[in-house]
Amino acid sequence: MNGKHVTKLGFEKQAVGLALSAAHDREARGVSRSAILQELRDVQADPDAYLHDATYAPLASHLRAQAREAHARRGTALRTEPLPYDVWGAHLIDTAARMQMDTAMRLPISRAGALMPDAHVGYGLPIGGVLATEDAVIPYGVGVDIGCSMMLSVLPIQHGAVKTDEAVSLLKRHTRFGAGVGFERKAWRGHPVLDERTWQEQGLLRHLHGKASDQIGTSGSGNHFVEFGTFTLDQADLGLEPGTYLAVLSHSGSRGFGAQVAGHYTRVAEQLHRHLEGPAKKLAWLPLDSDDGQGYWQAMNLAGRYALANHDLIHARLSEALGVKPLAQISNSHNLAWKQHVNGQELIVHRKGATPAAAGQLGLIPGSMADPGFVVRGKGHAAALESASHGAGRQLGRKAAQAQVPKRDVQAYLQDRGVTLIGGGIDEAPQAYKRIEDVIREQRDLVDVVGRFDPKVVRMDTGNEDI
DNA sequence: ATGTCC
């Protein structure tokens, strides 16, 4: 037996050496050449069956790894030209975000996409990007804050019946903000999501259950907030009479748990796609039918449910402190991937900072710390992959905002609108965001406005510089 | 977005 016999069977690279070494082993045991060649063909045909074989295990395990890599690289070259996609509010979107979306539309797994009017640059896929892929999921197509979401509770309380001081005190007592933060032991409350069996189904999830439990019911940093405000309905909807109500609006995500899930699977995806370079590097994907693809899908969906559980507890604590039950509650995730039929085909639709807006579907689109947010109803626009913006979108990056926006301008903006702010930073200044009215106007074909929320008392994490 | 490297 020599290398020629083995390469003739189709073994490549390191597999040649491993096959040869196994063959010599069998020869030494007196097995005939033709029998050995048949054994090698059998291992080749079904490596899984030989993973524990005394002679062929190393070869079998290597063949399996080769097959996985080949599977991951299947059709791996980028298209020369991006697939066409529609853009809403193009004049509000900078070139860099458009270029990121172009790169995403060149991936071999991409089938359709759209850019929302709040779009701006992110890692990999731009924020405000919607991307449909076939049989593959991109961790950075969902983003770091997996399951980041909104929730609104409309309360059976006259607006104005809760004074500013009381609202400030309620927010300080019943919400917690910031990286690594959880409720203190005596104030901690659990949630059924923490009892799901899913946590036991992956090593990574078992490992992160403690952190998730510590941080449940809290808000993060950056653009996350919890606020009291007035909710105005011009006509009866949501089971409510027209009028102005006291309401709570929150923006929160999956905290450290989701961030670590994102980090882990992004590394796995990048390892699988070492050939991806430049702007495409962060768009590395996982085949959905691979162990890692399934693992990400399971962890991502758990992070989505966990993020909504955080909102549940935020709203439960505040409602209970006021001694009321919400009249209506609305929520939606805007950083997640869904299985969705697109032109009759089931695809994976990534929304990274985009609100699901199927026909009739309710959603929440916030403005900024001192600008209105809107309850919207989707119109199911096919070219937008049934999506809308997730907010106003950044106009200035965090650093640019710190450098350009004077603190007194932010204070004046807040004062003009009668907004009281706890925490917050210049990087979250209203002046750093696009005008929400412009963004809503650009997507009138994607959503109808149902009602309007005006923030009055806002709590955020403390930014780099307080306002 | 995240105790910004499992």
Coordinates of C-alpha atoms (C1' of nucleotides) in Angstrom, one line a residue:
Chain A
M1 CA 0.0 0.0 0.0
N2 CA 1.3 3.4 -0.9
G3 CA 0.0 7.0 -1.2
K4 CA -1.1 6.4 -4.8
H5 CA -3.6 3.8 -3.8
V6 CA -5.1 6.2 -1.2
T7 CA -5.2 9.3 -3.3
K8 CA -6.9 7.2 -6.0
L9 CA -9.8 6.7 -3.6
G10 CA -10.2 10.5 -3.3
F11 CA -8.5 11.2 0.0
E12 CA -7.0 14.7 0.2
K13 CA -4.4 16.5 2.2
Q14 CA -3.9 15.2 5.8
A15 CA -6.5 12.5 5.2
V16 CA -4.0 10.8 2.9
G17 CA -1.5 10.3 5.7
L18 CA -4.1 9.2 8.1
A19 CA -5.6 6.7 5.6
L20 CA -2.1 5.3 4.8
S21 CA -1.2 4.9 8.4
A22 CA -4.5 3.0 9.1
A23 CA -3.8 0.9 6.0
H24 CA -0.3 -0.1 7.2
D25 CA -1.8 -1.0 10.6
R26 CA -4.3 -3.4 8.9
E27 CA -1.6 -4.8 6.6
A28 CA 0.5 -5.6 9.7
R29 CA -2.5 -7.6 11.0
G30 CA -2.6 -9.7 7.8
V31 CA -5.6 -8.1 6.1
S32 CA -5.5 -8.2 2.3
R33 CA -5.0 -5.2 0.2
S34 CA -8.4 -5.4 -1.5
A35 CA -10.1 -5.8 1.9
I36 CA -8.3 -2.7 3.3
L37 CA -9.3 -0.7 0.2
Q38 CA -12.9 -1.7 0.8
E39 CA -12.6 -0.7 4.5
L40 CA -11.3 2.7 3.4
R41 CA -14.2 3.2 1.1
D42 CA -16.6 2.4 3.9
V43 CA -15.0 4.9 6.2
Q44 CA -15.1 7.5 3.5
A45 CA -18.8 6.8 2.8
D46 CA -19.8 7.0 6.5
P47 CA -17.1 8.5 8.8
D48 CA -19.6 8.8 11.6
A49 CA -19.8 5.0 11.9
Y50 CA -16.0 4.8 12.5
L51 CA -15.5 7.5 15.1
H52 CA -14.8 4.9 17.8
D53 CA -13.1 2.3 15.6
A54 CA -9.7 1.1 17.0
T55 CA -7.9 1.7 13.6
Y56 CA -10.0 4.2 11.6
A57 CA -11.1 6.7 14.3
P58 CA -8.5 9.4 13.6
L59 CA -9.2 9.2 9.8
A60 CA -13.0 9.2 10.4
S61 CA -12.8 12.2 12.7
H62 CA -10.6 14.1 10.2
L63 CA -13.0 13.3 7.3
R64 CA -15.9 14.6 9.3
A65 CA -14.1 17.9 10.0
Q66 CA -13.2 18.2 6.3
A67 CA -16.8 17.6 5.4
R68 CA -18.1 20.2 7.8
E69 CA -15.6 22.8 6.5
A70 CA -16.6 22.0 2.9
H71 CA -20.2 22.4 3.9
A72 CA -19.6 25.7 5.5
R73 CA -17.7 27.0 2.5
R74 CA -20.3 25.8 0.0
G75 CA -20.8 28.5 -2.5
T76 CA -18.6 30.8 -0.5
A77 CA -17.5 33.4 -3.1
L78 CA -19.1 36.9 -3.0
R79 CA -21.2 38.0 -5.9
T80 CA -19.6 40.6 -8.1
E81 CA -22.6 42.8 -7.8
P82 CA -25.0 43.1 -4.9
L83 CA -28.5 41.8 -5.4
P84 CA -31.0 44.7 -5.8
Y85 CA -32.8 45.9 -2.6
D86 CA -35.1 48.8 -1.8
V87 CA -34.2 51.7 0.4
W88 CA -36.6 53.8 2.4
G89 CA -35.6 57.4 3.1
A90 CA -32.4 57.2 1.1
H91 CA -31.6 60.9 1.7
L92 CA -31.5 60.2 5.4
I93 CA -28.9 57.4 5.1
D94 CA -25.2 57.9 4.8
T95 CA -23.0 56.2 2.1
A96 CA -21.2 54.0 4.6
A97 CA -24.4 52.3 5.7
R98 CA -25.4 51.8 2.0
M99 CA -22.0 50.2 1.3
Q100 CA -22.5 47.8 4.3
M101 CA -25.8 46.8 2.9
D102 CA -24.3 46.3 -0.6
T103 CA -21.7 44.0 0.9
A104 CA -24.4 42.0 2.7
M105 CA -26.3 41.6 -0.6
R106 CA -23.2 40.1 -2.2
L107 CA -23.1 37.1 0.2
P108 CA -23.8 33.9 -1.6
I109 CA -26.5 33.0 1.0
S110 CA -28.4 36.3 0.5
R111 CA -31.7 36.2 -1.3
A112 CA -33.4 39.6 -0.5
G113 CA -32.9 42.7 1.6
A114 CA -34.1 46.2 2.5
L115 CA -32.8 49.3 4.2
M116 CA -35.0 51.2 6.7
P117 CA -34.9 55.0 7.0
D118 CA -33.2 55.0 10.4
A119 CA -30.2 53.1 8.9
H120 CA -26.7 53.8 10.1
V121 CA -23.4 52.0 10.3
G122 CA -23.0 49.0 12.6
Y123 CA -20.8 45.9 12.8
G124 CA -21.4 43.7 9.7
L125 CA -25.0 44.5 8.7
P126 CA -26.0 48.1 9.2
I127 CA -28.5 49.0 11.9
G128 CA -31.8 49.4 10.1
G129 CA -30.8 46.5 7.7
V130 CA -33.1 43.7 6.9
L131 CA -31.5 40.6 5.2
A132 CA -33.1 37.4 4.0
T133 CA -30.8 34.4 3.6
E134 CA -31.2 30.8 2.6
D135 CA -30.5 28.0 5.1
A136 CA -28.0 30.2 7.0
V137 CA -28.0 32.6 10.0
I138 CA -25.5 35.5 10.5
P139 CA -24.8 36.3 14.2
Y140 CA -23.8 39.9 13.2
G141 CA -27.0 40.1 11.1
V142 CA -28.8 40.0 14.4
G143 CA -26.3 42.1 16.4
V144 CA -24.7 42.0 19.8
D145 CA -27.9 42.8 21.7
I146 CA -29.9 39.8 20.7
G147 CA -33.6 40.3 21.2
C148 CA -33.3 44.0 21.9
S149 CA -36.9 45.1 22.2
M150 CA -39.6 47.6 23.1
M151 CA -42.6 47.4 25.5
L152 CA -45.4 49.8 26.2
S153 CA -48.0 49.6 29.0
V154 CA -51.0 51.9 28.9
L155 CA -52.1 52.5 32.5
P156 CA -55.6 53.2 33.9
I157 CA -54.3 56.4 35.4
Q158 CA -55.0 60.0 34.4
H159 CA -52.0 61.6 32.8
G160 CA -50.8 64.2 35.3
A161 CA -52.0 62.1 38.3
V162 CA -48.5 60.9 38.9
K163 CA -46.3 63.9 39.7
T164 CA -42.7 64.2 38.3
D165 CA -41.1 63.6 41.8
E166 CA -43.1 60.4 42.2
A167 CA -42.2 59.2 38.8
V168 CA -38.5 59.9 39.4
S169 CA -38.7 58.0 42.7
L170 CA -40.6 55.0 41.1
L171 CA -38.0 54.7 38.4
K172 CA -35.1 55.0 40.8
R173 CA -36.6 52.3 43.1
H174 CA -37.8 49.8 40.5
T175 CA -35.4 49.9 37.6
R176 CA -31.7 49.2 37.4
F177 CA -29.3 50.2 34.6
G178 CA -25.7 49.6 33.4
A179 CA -23.2 46.9 32.4
G180 CA -23.0 44.0 34.8
V181 CA -25.9 45.3 36.9
G182 CA -28.5 43.2 38.6
F183 CA -31.1 43.7 41.3
E184 CA -29.9 43.3 44.9
R185 CA -30.8 40.0 46.5
K186 CA -33.8 41.2 48.5
A187 CA -35.3 43.0 45.5
W188 CA -34.6 40.2 43.0
R189 CA -37.6 38.6 41.3
G190 CA -37.5 35.6 39.0
H191 CA -39.4 34.9 35.8
P192 CA -40.6 31.6 34.2
V193 CA -38.1 32.1 31.3
L194 CA -35.3 31.2 33.8
D195 CA -36.9 27.8 34.4
E196 CA -37.0 26.7 30.8
R197 CA -35.3 23.4 30.0
T198 CA -33.6 25.1 27.1
W199 CA -30.9 26.3 29.5
Q200 CA -29.8 22.7 30.0
E201 CA -29.6 21.9 26.4
Q202 CA -26.2 23.6 25.6
G203 CA -23.0 24.0 27.5
L204 CA -23.0 27.7 26.7
L205 CA -26.5 28.2 28.0
R206 CA -25.8 26.2 31.2
H207 CA -22.8 28.4 31.7
L208 CA -24.7 31.7 31.2
H209 CA -27.8 30.8 33.3
G210 CA -26.3 32.3 36.4
K211 CA -25.6 35.7 34.8
A212 CA -29.0 35.7 33.1
S213 CA -30.6 35.1 36.5
D214 CA -28.6 37.8 38.2
Q215 CA -29.5 40.4 35.6
I216 CA -33.2 39.6 35.0
G217 CA -35.6 42.5 35.1
T218 CA -32.9 45.1 34.4
S219 CA -32.0 47.5 31.6
G220 CA -28.7 48.0 30.0
S221 CA -26.7 51.0 28.9
G222 CA -26.4 53.1 25.7
N223 CA -29.8 53.8 24.2
H224 CA -31.8 51.6 26.7
F225 CA -34.4 53.5 28.8
V226 CA -37.5 53.2 30.9
E227 CA -39.8 56.2 30.9
F228 CA -43.2 57.5 32.0
G229 CA -45.0 59.6 29.5
T230 CA -48.4 60.3 27.9
F231 CA -49.9 58.1 25.3
T232 CA -52.4 59.8 23.0
L233 CA -54.9 58.0 20.8
D234 CA -56.9 60.1 18.4
Q235 CA -59.3 57.3 17.7
A236 CA -60.4 54.2 19.4
D237 CA -57.9 51.4 19.0
L238 CA -56.0 48.7 21.0
G239 CA -59.3 48.2 22.9
L240 CA -59.0 51.7 24.2
E241 CA -61.2 54.8 23.9
P242 CA -59.6 57.9 22.3
G243 CA -57.8 60.0 24.9
T244 CA -54.5 60.7 26.7
Y245 CA -53.2 58.1 29.1
L246 CA -50.3 57.7 31.5
A247 CA -48.0 55.0 30.0
V248 CA -44.6 53.3 30.5
L249 CA -42.3 52.7 27.6
S250 CA -39.1 50.6 27.9
H251 CA -36.2 49.7 25.6
S252 CA -34.1 46.8 26.8
G253 CA -32.3 43.8 25.6
S254 CA -30.7 40.5 26.6
R255 CA -28.0 42.0 28.7
G256 CA -24.7 40.2 29.3
F257 CA -26.3 36.8 28.5
G258 CA -27.2 37.8 24.9
A259 CA -23.9 39.6 24.4
Q260 CA -22.0 36.5 25.3
V261 CA -24.1 34.3 23.0
A262 CA -23.4 36.8 20.2
G263 CA -19.7 36.9 20.9
H264 CA -19.4 33.1 21.1
Y265 CA -21.2 32.3 17.9
T266 CA -19.6 35.2 16.0
R267 CA -16.2 33.7 16.8
V268 CA -17.5 30.3 15.6
A269 CA -18.8 31.8 12.4
E270 CA -15.6 33.7 11.7
Q271 CA -13.6 30.5 12.2
L272 CA -15.8 28.7 9.6
H273 CA -15.3 31.6 7.1
R274 CA -11.6 32.6 7.4
H275 CA -11.7 33.4 3.7
L276 CA -14.1 36.3 4.3
E277 CA -12.2 39.6 4.3
G278 CA -12.8 43.3 4.8
P279 CA -16.4 44.4 5.3
A280 CA -17.7 40.9 4.7
K281 CA -15.7 39.4 7.6
K282 CA -18.3 40.4 10.2
L283 CA -21.0 38.8 8.0
A284 CA -19.8 35.3 8.6
W285 CA -22.7 32.9 8.8
L286 CA -23.6 29.5 10.2
P287 CA -25.3 26.9 8.1
L288 CA -28.7 26.4 9.8
D289 CA -28.4 22.6 9.5
S290 CA -25.1 22.4 11.3
D291 CA -24.7 21.9 15.1
D292 CA -23.5 25.4 15.5
G293 CA -26.3 26.8 13.4
Q294 CA -28.9 25.0 15.5
G295 CA -27.1 26.0 18.6
Y296 CA -27.2 29.7 17.7
W297 CA -30.8 29.5 16.6
Q298 CA -31.8 28.0 20.0
A299 CA -29.7 30.4 22.0
M300 CA -30.8 33.4 19.9
N301 CA -34.5 32.6 20.5
L302 CA -33.9 32.1 24.2
A303 CA -32.2 35.5 24.3
G304 CA -35.3 36.9 22.6
R305 CA -37.6 35.5 25.2
Y306 CA -35.2 36.6 28.0
A307 CA -35.2 40.2 26.7
L308 CA -39.0 40.3 26.7
A309 CA -39.0 38.8 30.2
N310 CA -36.8 41.8 31.3
H311 CA -39.5 44.1 30.0
D312 CA -42.2 42.0 31.7
L313 CA -40.6 42.5 35.1
I314 CA -39.9 46.2 34.5
H315 CA -43.5 46.9 33.7
A316 CA -44.8 44.5 36.5
R317 CA -42.7 46.3 39.2
L318 CA -43.9 49.8 38.1
S319 CA -47.5 48.8 37.6
E320 CA -47.6 47.1 41.0
A321 CA -46.0 50.0 42.7
L322 CA -48.8 52.2 41.4
G323 CA -51.4 49.5 42.3
V324 CA -52.7 49.1 38.8
K325 CA -52.9 46.6 36.0
P326 CA -52.1 47.9 32.4
L327 CA -55.1 48.5 30.1
A328 CA -53.1 47.5 27.1
Q329 CA -49.6 46.2 26.5
I330 CA -47.6 46.1 23.3
S331 CA -44.1 44.7 22.6
N332 CA -41.8 43.8 19.8
S333 CA -38.3 42.6 19.2
H334 CA -36.1 44.5 16.7
N335 CA -32.9 42.6 16.8
L336 CA -33.6 39.0 15.8
A337 CA -33.9 36.6 12.9
W338 CA -37.2 34.8 11.9
K339 CA -38.2 32.1 9.6
Q340 CA -40.4 33.9 7.1
H341 CA -41.9 33.1 3.7
V342 CA -40.5 35.4 1.0
N343 CA -41.8 34.9 -2.5
G344 CA -43.1 31.5 -1.5
Q345 CA -39.7 30.3 -0.2
E346 CA -38.9 29.9 3.5
L347 CA -35.9 32.2 4.3
I348 CA -34.1 33.4 7.4
V349 CA -35.0 37.1 7.8
H350 CA -32.6 39.1 9.9
R351 CA -33.8 42.3 11.4
K352 CA -30.9 44.3 13.0
G353 CA -32.6 47.3 14.3
A354 CA -35.8 46.9 12.3
T355 CA -39.4 46.5 13.5
P356 CA -41.5 43.5 12.3
A357 CA -44.4 45.0 10.3
A358 CA -46.5 42.2 8.9
A359 CA -50.0 43.3 7.9
G360 CA -51.9 44.2 11.1
Q361 CA -48.9 43.6 13.4
L362 CA -48.4 46.2 16.1
G363 CA -45.0 47.7 16.8
L364 CA -43.2 50.5 18.7
I365 CA -40.9 53.0 17.2
P366 CA -39.2 55.4 19.7
G367 CA -37.7 58.8 18.9
S368 CA -35.1 59.9 21.5
M369 CA -35.0 60.7 25.2
A370 CA -37.1 63.8 24.5
D371 CA -38.9 63.1 21.2
P372 CA -42.1 61.2 20.7
G373 CA -42.4 57.5 20.0
F374 CA -45.1 55.9 18.0
V375 CA -47.3 52.8 18.2
V376 CA -47.6 51.6 14.6
R377 CA -49.5 48.9 12.7
G378 CA -47.6 47.1 9.9
K379 CA -48.8 47.0 6.3
G380 CA -46.9 43.9 5.3
H381 CA -44.9 45.6 2.5
A382 CA -43.3 42.7 0.6
A383 CA -40.2 44.6 -0.7
A384 CA -39.5 45.7 2.9
L385 CA -39.7 42.1 3.9
E386 CA -42.6 43.2 6.2
S387 CA -40.4 45.6 8.2
A388 CA -40.1 49.2 9.4
S389 CA -37.5 51.3 11.2
H390 CA -36.7 50.6 14.9
G391 CA -36.3 54.2 15.9
A392 CA -35.1 57.5 14.6
G393 CA -31.6 56.3 13.9
R394 CA -28.3 58.0 14.7
Q395 CA -27.3 61.1 12.9
L396 CA -24.1 61.5 14.9
G397 CA -21.9 58.7 16.2
R398 CA -21.3 58.6 20.0
K399 CA -17.9 60.3 19.8
A400 CA -19.1 63.0 17.4
A401 CA -22.1 63.7 19.7
Q402 CA -19.8 64.0 22.7
A403 CA -17.6 66.5 20.8
Q404 CA -20.2 68.5 19.0
V405 CA -23.3 68.8 21.2
P406 CA -23.1 71.3 24.0
K407 CA -24.6 70.0 27.3
R408 CA -26.6 73.2 27.6
D409 CA -28.3 72.5 24.3
V410 CA -29.4 69.2 25.5
Q411 CA -30.7 70.7 28.8
A412 CA -32.6 73.3 26.8
Y413 CA -34.1 70.7 24.5
L414 CA -35.3 68.7 27.5
Q415 CA -36.7 71.8 29.2
D416 CA -38.5 73.0 26.1
R417 CA -40.4 69.6 26.0
G418 CA -40.9 69.3 29.7
V419 CA -38.8 66.2 30.0
T420 CA -37.0 65.2 33.2
L421 CA -34.0 63.0 32.8
I422 CA -32.3 60.6 35.2
G423 CA -28.9 59.5 34.0
G424 CA -28.3 59.7 30.3
G425 CA -25.3 61.0 28.4
I426 CA -24.4 63.5 25.7
D427 CA -23.9 60.5 23.3
E428 CA -27.7 59.9 23.6
A429 CA -28.6 63.6 23.1
P430 CA -31.7 64.1 20.9
Q431 CA -29.5 66.2 18.6
A432 CA -27.5 63.0 17.9
Y433 CA -30.6 61.4 16.3
K434 CA -32.5 61.9 13.0
R435 CA -35.8 63.7 13.3
I436 CA -38.3 60.9 14.2
E437 CA -41.0 62.8 12.2
D438 CA -38.9 62.6 9.1
V439 CA -38.2 58.9 9.6
I440 CA -41.9 58.1 10.2
R441 CA -42.9 60.1 7.1
E442 CA -40.4 58.1 4.9
Q443 CA -42.1 54.8 5.8
R444 CA -45.8 55.6 5.4
D445 CA -46.1 52.7 3.0
L446 CA -44.7 50.3 5.7
V447 CA -46.7 51.3 8.8
D448 CA -49.7 53.3 9.9
V449 CA -49.4 55.4 13.0
V450 CA -51.8 54.2 15.7
G451 CA -50.9 56.4 18.7
R452 CA -48.2 58.7 20.0
F453 CA -46.1 58.5 23.2
D454 CA -44.5 61.7 24.6
P455 CA -41.8 61.0 27.2
K456 CA -42.0 63.0 30.5
V457 CA -39.7 61.3 33.0
V458 CA -36.9 59.3 31.5
R459 CA -34.3 57.0 33.1
M460 CA -31.2 55.8 31.2
D461 CA -27.8 54.6 32.3
T462 CA -25.2 57.3 33.0
G463 CA -23.2 57.9 29.8
N464 CA -19.6 59.0 29.6
E465 CA -20.8 62.5 30.6
D466 CA -23.9 63.2 32.5
I467 CA -26.4 65.8 31.2
Chain B
dA1 C1' -24.7 46.4 23.2
dT2 C1' -21.2 44.2 26.5
dG3 C1' -17.7 43.9 33.2
dT4 C1' -15.3 45.7 25.7
dC5 C1' -10.8 38.1 25.5
dC6 C1' -13.3 31.7 27.5

